[in-house]
CSV table of C-alpha atoms and ligand atoms in Angstrom, one decimal:
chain,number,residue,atom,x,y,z
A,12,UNK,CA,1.6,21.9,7.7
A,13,UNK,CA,1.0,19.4,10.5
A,14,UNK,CA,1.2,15.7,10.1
A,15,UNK,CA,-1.8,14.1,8.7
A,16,UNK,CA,-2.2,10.1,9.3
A,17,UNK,CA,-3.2,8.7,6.0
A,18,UNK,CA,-5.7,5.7,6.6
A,19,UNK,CA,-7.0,6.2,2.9
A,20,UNK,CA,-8.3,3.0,1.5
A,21,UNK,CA,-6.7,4.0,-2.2
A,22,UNK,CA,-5.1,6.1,-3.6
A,23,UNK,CA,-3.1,5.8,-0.8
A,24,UNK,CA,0.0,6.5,1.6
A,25,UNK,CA,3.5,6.4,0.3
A,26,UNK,CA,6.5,6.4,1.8
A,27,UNK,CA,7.7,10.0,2.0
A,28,UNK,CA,11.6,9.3,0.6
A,29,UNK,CA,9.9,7.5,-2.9
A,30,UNK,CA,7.7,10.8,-2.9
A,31,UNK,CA,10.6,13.2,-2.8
A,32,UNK,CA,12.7,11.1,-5.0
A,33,UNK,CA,9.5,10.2,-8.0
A,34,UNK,CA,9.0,14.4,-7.9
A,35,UNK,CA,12.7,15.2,-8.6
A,36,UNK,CA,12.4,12.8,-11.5
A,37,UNK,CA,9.3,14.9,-12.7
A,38,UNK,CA,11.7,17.9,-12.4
A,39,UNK,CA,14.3,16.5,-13.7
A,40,UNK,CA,15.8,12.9,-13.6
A,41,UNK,CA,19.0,11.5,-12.5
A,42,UNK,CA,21.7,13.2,-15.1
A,43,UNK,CA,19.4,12.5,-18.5
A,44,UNK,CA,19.0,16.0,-18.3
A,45,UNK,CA,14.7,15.9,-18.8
A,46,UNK,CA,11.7,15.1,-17.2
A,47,UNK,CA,11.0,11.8,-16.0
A,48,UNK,CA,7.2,12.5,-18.1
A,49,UNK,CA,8.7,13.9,-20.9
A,50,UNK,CA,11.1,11.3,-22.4
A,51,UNK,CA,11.0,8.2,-24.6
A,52,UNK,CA,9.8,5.8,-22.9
A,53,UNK,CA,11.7,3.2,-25.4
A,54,UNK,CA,14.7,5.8,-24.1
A,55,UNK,CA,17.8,3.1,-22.4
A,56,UNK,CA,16.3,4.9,-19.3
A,57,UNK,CA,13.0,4.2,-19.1
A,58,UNK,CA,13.8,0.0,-20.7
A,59,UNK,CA,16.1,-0.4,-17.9
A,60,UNK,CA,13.6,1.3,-14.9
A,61,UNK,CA,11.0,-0.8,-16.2
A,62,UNK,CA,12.6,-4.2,-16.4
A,63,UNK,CA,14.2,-3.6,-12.7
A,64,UNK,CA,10.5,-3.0,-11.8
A,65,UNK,CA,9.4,-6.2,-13.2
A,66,UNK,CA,12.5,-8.4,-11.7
A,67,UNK,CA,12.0,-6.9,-8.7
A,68,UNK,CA,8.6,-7.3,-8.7
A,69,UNK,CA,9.3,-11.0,-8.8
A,70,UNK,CA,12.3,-11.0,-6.2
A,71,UNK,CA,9.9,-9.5,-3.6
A,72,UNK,CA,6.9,-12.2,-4.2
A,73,UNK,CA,9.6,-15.2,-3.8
A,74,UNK,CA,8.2,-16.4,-7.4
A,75,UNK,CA,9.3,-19.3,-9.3
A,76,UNK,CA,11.1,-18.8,-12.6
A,77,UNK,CA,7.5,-19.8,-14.6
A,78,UNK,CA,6.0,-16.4,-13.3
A,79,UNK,CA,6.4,-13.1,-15.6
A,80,UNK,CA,5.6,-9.9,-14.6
A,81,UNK,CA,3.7,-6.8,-16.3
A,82,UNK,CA,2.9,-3.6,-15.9
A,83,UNK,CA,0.1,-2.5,-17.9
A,84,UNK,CA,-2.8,0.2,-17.9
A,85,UNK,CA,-7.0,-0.4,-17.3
A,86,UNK,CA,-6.5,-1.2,-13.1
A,87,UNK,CA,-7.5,-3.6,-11.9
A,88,UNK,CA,-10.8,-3.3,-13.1
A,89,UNK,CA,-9.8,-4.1,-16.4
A,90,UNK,CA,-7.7,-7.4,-15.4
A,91,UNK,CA,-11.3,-8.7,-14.3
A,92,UNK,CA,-11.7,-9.1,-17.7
A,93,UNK,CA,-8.4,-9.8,-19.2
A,94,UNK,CA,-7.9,-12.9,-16.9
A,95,UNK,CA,-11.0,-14.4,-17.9
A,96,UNK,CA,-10.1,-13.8,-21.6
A,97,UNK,CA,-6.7,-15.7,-21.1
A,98,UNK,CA,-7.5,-18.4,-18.9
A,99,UNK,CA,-11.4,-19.3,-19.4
A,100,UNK,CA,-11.6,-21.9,-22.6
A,101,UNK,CA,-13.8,-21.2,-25.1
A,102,UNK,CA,-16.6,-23.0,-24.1
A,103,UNK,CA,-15.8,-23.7,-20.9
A,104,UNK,CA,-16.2,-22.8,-17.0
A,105,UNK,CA,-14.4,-21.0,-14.1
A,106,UNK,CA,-15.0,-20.8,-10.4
A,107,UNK,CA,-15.4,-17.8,-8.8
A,108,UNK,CA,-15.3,-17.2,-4.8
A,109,UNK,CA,-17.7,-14.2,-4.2
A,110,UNK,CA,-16.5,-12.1,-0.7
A,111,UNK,CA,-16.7,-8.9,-1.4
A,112,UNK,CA,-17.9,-5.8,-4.0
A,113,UNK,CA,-14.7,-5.9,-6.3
A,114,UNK,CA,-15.5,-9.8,-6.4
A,115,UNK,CA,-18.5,-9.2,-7.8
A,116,UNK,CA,-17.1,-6.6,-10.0
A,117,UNK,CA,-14.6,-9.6,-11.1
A,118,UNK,CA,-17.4,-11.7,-11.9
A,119,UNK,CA,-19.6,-10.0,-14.2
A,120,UNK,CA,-16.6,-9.3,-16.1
A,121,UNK,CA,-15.5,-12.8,-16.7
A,122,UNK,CA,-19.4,-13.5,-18.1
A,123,UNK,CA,-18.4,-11.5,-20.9
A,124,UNK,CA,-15.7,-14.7,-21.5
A,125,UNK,CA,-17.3,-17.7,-20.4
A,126,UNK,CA,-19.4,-19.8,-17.8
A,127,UNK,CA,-18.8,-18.3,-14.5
A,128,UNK,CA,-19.3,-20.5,-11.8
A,129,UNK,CA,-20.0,-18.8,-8.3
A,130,UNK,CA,-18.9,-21.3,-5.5
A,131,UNK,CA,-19.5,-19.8,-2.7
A,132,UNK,CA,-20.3,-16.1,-1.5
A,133,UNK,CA,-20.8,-14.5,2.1
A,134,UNK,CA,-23.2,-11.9,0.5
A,135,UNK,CA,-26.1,-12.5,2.5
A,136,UNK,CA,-23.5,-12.0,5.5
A,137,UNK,CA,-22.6,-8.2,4.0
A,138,UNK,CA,-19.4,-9.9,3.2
A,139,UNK,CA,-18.1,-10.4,6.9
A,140,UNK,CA,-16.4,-13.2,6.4
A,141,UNK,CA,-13.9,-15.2,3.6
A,142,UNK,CA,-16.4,-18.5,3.1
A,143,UNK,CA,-14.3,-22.1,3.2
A,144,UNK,CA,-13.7,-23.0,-0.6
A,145,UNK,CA,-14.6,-27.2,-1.0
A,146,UNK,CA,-12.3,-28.5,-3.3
A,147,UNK,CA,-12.7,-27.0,-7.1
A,148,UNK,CA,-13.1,-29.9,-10.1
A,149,UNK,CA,-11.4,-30.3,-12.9
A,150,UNK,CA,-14.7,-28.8,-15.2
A,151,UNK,CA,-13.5,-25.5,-13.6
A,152,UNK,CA,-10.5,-23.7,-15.7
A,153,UNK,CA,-9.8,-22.0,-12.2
A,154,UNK,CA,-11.0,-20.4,-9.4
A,155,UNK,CA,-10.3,-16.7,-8.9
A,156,UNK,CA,-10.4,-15.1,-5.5
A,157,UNK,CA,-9.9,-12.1,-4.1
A,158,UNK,CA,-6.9,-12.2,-1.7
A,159,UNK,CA,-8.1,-8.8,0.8
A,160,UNK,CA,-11.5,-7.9,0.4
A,161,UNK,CA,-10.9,-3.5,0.7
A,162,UNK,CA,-14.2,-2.5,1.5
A,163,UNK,CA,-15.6,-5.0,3.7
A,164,UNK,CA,-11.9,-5.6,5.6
A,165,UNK,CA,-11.3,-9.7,5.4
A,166,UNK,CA,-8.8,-11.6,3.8
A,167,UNK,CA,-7.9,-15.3,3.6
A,168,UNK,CA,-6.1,-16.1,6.5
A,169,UNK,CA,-4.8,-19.3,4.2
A,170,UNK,CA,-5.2,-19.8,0.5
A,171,UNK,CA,-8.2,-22.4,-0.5
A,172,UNK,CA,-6.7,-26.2,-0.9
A,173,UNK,CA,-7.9,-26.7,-4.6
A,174,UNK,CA,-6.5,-28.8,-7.5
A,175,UNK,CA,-7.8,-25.8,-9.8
A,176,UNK,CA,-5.2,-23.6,-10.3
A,177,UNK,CA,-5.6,-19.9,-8.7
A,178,UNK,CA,-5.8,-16.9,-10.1
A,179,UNK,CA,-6.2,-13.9,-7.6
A,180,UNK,CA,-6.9,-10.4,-7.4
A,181,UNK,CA,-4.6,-8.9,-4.9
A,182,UNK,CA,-4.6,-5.2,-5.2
A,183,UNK,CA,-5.0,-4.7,-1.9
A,184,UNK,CA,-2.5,-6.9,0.0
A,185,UNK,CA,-0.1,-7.1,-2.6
A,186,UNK,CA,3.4,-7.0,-1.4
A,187,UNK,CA,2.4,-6.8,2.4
A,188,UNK,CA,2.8,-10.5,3.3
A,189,UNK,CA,4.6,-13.4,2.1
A,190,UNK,CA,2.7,-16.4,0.3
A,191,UNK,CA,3.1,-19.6,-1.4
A,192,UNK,CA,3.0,-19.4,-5.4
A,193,UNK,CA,2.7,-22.4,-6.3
A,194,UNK,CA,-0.9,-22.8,-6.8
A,195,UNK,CA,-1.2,-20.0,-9.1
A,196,UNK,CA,-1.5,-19.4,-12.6
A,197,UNK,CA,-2.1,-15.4,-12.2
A,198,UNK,CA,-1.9,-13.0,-9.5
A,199,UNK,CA,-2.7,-9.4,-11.0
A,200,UNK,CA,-3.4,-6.3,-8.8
A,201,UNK,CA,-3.7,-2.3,-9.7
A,202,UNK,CA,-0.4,-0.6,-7.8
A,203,UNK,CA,-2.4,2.1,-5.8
A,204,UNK,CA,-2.9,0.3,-2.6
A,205,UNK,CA,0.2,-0.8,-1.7
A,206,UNK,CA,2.6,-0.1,-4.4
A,207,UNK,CA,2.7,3.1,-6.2
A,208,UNK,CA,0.5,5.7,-7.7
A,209,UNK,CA,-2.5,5.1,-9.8
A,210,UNK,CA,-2.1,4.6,-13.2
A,211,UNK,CA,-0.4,1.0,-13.6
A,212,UNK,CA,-1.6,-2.8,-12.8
A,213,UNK,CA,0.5,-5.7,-12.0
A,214,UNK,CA,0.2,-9.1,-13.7
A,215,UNK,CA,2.5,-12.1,-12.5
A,216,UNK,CA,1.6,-14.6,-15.1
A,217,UNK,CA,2.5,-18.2,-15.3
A,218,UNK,CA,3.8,-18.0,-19.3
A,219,UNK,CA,3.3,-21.5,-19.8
A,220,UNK,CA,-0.2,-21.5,-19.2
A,221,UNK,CA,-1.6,-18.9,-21.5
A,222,UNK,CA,-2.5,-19.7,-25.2
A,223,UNK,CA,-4.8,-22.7,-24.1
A,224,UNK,CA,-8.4,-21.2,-24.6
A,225,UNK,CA,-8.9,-21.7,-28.5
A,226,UNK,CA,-10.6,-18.2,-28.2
A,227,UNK,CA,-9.5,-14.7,-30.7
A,228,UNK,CA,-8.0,-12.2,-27.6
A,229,UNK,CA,-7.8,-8.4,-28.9
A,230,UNK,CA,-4.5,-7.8,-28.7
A,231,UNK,CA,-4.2,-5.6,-25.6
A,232,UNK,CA,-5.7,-8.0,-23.7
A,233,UNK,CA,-3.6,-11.0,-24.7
A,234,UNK,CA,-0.9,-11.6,-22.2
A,235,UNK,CA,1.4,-13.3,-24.9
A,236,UNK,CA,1.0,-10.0,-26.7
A,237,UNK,CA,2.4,-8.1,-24.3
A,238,UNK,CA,4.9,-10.3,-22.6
A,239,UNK,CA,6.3,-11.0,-26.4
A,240,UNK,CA,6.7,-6.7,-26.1
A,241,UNK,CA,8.2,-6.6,-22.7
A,242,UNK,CA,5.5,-4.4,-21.2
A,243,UNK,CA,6.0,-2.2,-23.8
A,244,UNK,CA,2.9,-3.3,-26.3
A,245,UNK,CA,1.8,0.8,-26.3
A,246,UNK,CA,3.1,3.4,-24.2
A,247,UNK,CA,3.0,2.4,-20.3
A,248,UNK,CA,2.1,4.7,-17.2
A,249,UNK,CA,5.8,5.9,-17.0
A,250,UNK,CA,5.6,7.7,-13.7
A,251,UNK,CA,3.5,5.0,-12.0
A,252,UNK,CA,5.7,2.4,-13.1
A,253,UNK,CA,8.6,4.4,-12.4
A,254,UNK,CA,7.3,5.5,-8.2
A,255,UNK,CA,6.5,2.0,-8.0
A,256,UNK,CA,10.4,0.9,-8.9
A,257,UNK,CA,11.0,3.8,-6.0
A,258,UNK,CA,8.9,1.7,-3.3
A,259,UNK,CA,9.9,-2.0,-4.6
A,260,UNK,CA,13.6,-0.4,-4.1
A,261,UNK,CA,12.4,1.1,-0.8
A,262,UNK,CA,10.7,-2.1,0.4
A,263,UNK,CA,13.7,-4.0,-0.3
A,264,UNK,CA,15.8,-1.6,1.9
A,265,UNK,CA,13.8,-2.7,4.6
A,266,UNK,CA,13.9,-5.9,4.7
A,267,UNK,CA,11.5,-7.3,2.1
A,268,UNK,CA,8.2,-8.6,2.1
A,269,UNK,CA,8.9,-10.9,5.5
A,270,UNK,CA,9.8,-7.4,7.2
A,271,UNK,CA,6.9,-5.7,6.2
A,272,UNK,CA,4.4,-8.6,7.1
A,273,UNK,CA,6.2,-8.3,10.7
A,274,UNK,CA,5.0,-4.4,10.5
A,275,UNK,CA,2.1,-5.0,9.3
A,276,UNK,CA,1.1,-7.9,12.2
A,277,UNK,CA,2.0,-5.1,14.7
A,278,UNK,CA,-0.3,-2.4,13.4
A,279,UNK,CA,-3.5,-4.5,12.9
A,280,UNK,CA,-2.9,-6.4,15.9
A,281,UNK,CA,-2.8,-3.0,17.8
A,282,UNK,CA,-6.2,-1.5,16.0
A,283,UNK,CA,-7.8,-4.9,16.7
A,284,UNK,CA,-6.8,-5.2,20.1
A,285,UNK,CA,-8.4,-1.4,20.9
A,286,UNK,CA,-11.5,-2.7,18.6
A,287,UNK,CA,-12.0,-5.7,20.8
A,288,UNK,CA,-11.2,-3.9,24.5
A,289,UNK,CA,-13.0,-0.7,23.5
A,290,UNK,CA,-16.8,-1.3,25.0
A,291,UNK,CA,-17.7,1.7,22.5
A,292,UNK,CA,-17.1,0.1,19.3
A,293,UNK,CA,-17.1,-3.3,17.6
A,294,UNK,CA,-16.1,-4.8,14.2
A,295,UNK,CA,-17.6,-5.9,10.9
A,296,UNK,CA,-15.3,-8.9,9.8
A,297,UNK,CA,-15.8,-11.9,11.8
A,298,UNK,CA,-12.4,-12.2,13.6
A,299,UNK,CA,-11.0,-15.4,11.6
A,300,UNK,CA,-11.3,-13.2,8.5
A,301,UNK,CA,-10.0,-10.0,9.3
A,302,UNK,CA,-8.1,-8.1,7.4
A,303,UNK,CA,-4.6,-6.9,8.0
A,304,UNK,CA,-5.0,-4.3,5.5
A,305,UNK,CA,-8.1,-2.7,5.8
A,306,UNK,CA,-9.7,-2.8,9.5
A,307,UNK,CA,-13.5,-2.0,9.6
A,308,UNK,CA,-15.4,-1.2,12.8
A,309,UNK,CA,-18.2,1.0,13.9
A,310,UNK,CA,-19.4,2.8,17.0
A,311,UNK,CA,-21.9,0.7,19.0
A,312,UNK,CA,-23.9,3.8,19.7
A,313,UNK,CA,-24.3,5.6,16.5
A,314,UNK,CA,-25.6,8.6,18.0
A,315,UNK,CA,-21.4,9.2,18.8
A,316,UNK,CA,-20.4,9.9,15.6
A,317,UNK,CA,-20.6,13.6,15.3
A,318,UNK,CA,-17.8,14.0,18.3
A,319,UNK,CA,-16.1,10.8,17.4
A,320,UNK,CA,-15.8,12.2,13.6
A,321,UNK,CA,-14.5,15.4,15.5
A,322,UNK,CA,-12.0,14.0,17.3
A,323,UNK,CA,-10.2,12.0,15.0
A,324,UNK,CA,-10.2,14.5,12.4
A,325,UNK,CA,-8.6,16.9,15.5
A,326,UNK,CA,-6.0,14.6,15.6
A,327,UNK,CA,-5.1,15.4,11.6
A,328,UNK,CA,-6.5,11.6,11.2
A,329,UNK,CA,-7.0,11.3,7.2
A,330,UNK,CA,-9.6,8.8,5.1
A,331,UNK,CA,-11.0,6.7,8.5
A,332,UNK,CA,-14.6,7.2,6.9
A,333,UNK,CA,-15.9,3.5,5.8
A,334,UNK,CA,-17.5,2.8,2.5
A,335,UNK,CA,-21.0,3.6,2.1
A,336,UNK,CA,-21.9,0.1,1.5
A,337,UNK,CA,-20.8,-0.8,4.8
A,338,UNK,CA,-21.3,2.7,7.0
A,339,UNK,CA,-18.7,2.9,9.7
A,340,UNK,CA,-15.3,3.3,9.7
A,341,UNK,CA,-12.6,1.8,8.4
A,342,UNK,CA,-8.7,2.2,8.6
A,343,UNK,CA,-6.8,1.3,6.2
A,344,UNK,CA,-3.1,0.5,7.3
A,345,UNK,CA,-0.7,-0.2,4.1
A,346,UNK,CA,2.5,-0.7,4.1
A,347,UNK,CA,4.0,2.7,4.2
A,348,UNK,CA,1.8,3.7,7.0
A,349,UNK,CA,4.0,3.8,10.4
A,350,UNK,CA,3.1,2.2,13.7
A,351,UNK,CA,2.5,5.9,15.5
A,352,UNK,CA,-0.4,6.2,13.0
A,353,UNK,CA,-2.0,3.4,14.3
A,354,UNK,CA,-1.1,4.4,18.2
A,355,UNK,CA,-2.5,8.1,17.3
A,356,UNK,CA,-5.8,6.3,16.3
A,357,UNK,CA,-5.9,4.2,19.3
A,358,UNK,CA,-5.4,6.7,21.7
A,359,UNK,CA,-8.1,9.0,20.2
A,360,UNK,CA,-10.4,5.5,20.4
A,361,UNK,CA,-9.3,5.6,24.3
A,362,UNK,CA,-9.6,9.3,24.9
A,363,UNK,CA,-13.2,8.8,23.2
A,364,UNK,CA,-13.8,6.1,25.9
A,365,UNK,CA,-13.2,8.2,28.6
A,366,UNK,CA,-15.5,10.8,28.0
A,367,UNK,CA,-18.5,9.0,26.4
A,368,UNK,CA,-18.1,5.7,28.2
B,22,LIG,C1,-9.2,-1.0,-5.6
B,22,LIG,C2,-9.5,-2.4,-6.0
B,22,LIG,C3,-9.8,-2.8,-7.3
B,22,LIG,C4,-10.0,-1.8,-8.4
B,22,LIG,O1,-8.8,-1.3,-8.9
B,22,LIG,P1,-8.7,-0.4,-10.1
B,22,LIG,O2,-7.2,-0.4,-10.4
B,22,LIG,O3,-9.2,1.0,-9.7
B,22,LIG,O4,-9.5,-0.9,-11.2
B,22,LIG,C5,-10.0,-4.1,-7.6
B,22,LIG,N1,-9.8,-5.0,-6.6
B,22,LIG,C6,-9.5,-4.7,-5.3
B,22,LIG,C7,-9.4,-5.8,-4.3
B,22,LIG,C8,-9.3,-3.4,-5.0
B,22,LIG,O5,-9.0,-3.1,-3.7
């Protein structure tokens, strides 16, 4: 089988070593003599794989000593709702920043908590850009944000200046540059973007802040619940946690989160540079919001995109369709995706030039 470049928005690439090494574990792992799937995951094994995940976790973000990590089940999608229920008072009110569908997403499921508060949103834009953020009062328990925006391709360039204290949704730039912590009372994020396979969701919690909201949590939504069980409350996504140990580990080999930012930088400042040069296309975000992740862009001519669809498919391209919401295409370059992905992209983009410029 030839090479396919994987510009998947999510599931999405790996590095190829962590896949090797996460399917000999499903065959058999290390010298415990069984599956990876099929032990205890209260075995001395699994404990141990499972706290190296979460101190690496925190070794990699640079966190302070307040933060604790988690690896739990229900994505992302679930943590909408989970955050509000731990940090939005009984009673009380959050700010929300709306840039994007999964903000949205993140929104309607804090209503189900409290008073949401939408401060700003760049919908009547179709999300092209990250809106400024004035400065969030003290009425507001927080203001959530979401870091990269995945389908629409922006991302704050810089974290809003608020006396609120953050909590983000960074599934899709988690891990792939460095930032401050210090504003933030929760970062969560599901691992299938940039971390691991799908099954597991990150939460970096500030522990200190959590039991504040006077409000009755179900239990597997309470943070203090499952940080008083180690991330072991019920039975966790073993081989997700587990593949994402393998690419924390493999990350760290490299040269942490600063390296990988520097790799990153190259590869969307390639794509961008073709997107701007290239007369035949043009993209979505406005350009102080663009994404690093998740470039979008679209043919100026429409009528191109039969043979344009051919060629990069020819060149075993993988996953460069956009999402229907925003038509188009868009490449998604995490962090396991290699610079000659990118250049194989860019040189169909300039082979497409010459022949239908
Ligand atoms: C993919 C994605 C989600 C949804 O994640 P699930 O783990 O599938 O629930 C939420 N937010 C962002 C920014 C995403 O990219």
């Amino acid at each position: 089988m030839s090479h396919v470049h994987n510009f998947s928005a999510g599931p999405c690439i790996l590095p190829q070593e962590v896949l090797e090494e996460a399917s000999q574990a499903v065959k058999s792992w290390d010298n415990h003599g069984l599956s990876l799937v099929e032990m205890s995951h209260r075995s001395k094994a699994f404990v141990a794989a499972m706290e190296e995940c979460r101190a690496l976790t925190k070794e990699l973000l640079e966190l302070p000593d307040r933060f604790e990590i988690l690896y739990l089940q229900g994505g992302a999608s679930l943590a909408f709702l989970t955050a509000a229920m731990n940090f939005l008072p009984e009673g009380g009110q959050a700010a929300y920043a709306d840039t994007g569908t999964w903000s949205a997403k993140a929104i309607k499921e804090a209503k189900h908590a409290g008073r949401v508060n939408v401060l700003t949103s760049s919908k009547d834009d179709k999300y092209n850009h990250i809106p400024e953020v004035a400065d969030v009062d003290g009425d507001n328990a927080y203001l959530h944000i979401t870091t990269n925006n995945t389908i629409f391709g922006t991302q704050y360039a810089h974290m809003p200046q608020t006396t609120a204290p953050l909590v983000a949704d960074m599934s899709s730039d988690m891990m792939s540059r460095r930032f401050d912590p210090e504003p933030f009372a929760l970062i969560y994020g599901g691992v299938q973007k940039n971390m691991g396979p799908a099954g597991a969701v990150m939460y970096a919690v500030d522990r200190a802040r959590l039991g504040q909201t006077g409000r009755s949590i179900p239990s597997y939504l309470d943070l203090e619940v499952q940080l008083g069980k180690d991330s072991m409350f019920n039975t966790p996504p073993v081989f997700s946690v587990y593949t994402t140990l393998l690419t924390l580990r493999w990350l760290k080999a490299l040269g942490g989160v600063e390296a990988i930012q520097a790799r990153n930088e190259a590869k969307s400042g390639l794509l961008y540079g073709e997107i701007d040069r290239n007369p035949l296309f043009e993209g979505h975000a406005q350009i102080g919001s663009r994404s690093h992740m998740n470039a979008t862009f679209r043919l100026v001519d429409d009528s191109h995109a039969a043979t344009f669809d051919d060629a990069w498919n020819k060149a075993n391209i993988n996953g460069l369709k956009g999402h229907r919401s925003v038509g188009g295409y868009r490449a998604s370059m995490y962090n396991a995706l290699p610079l000659e992905s990118v250049q194989v992209l860019v040189d169909v983009m300039k082979e497409f030039e010459r022949t239908h410029g």
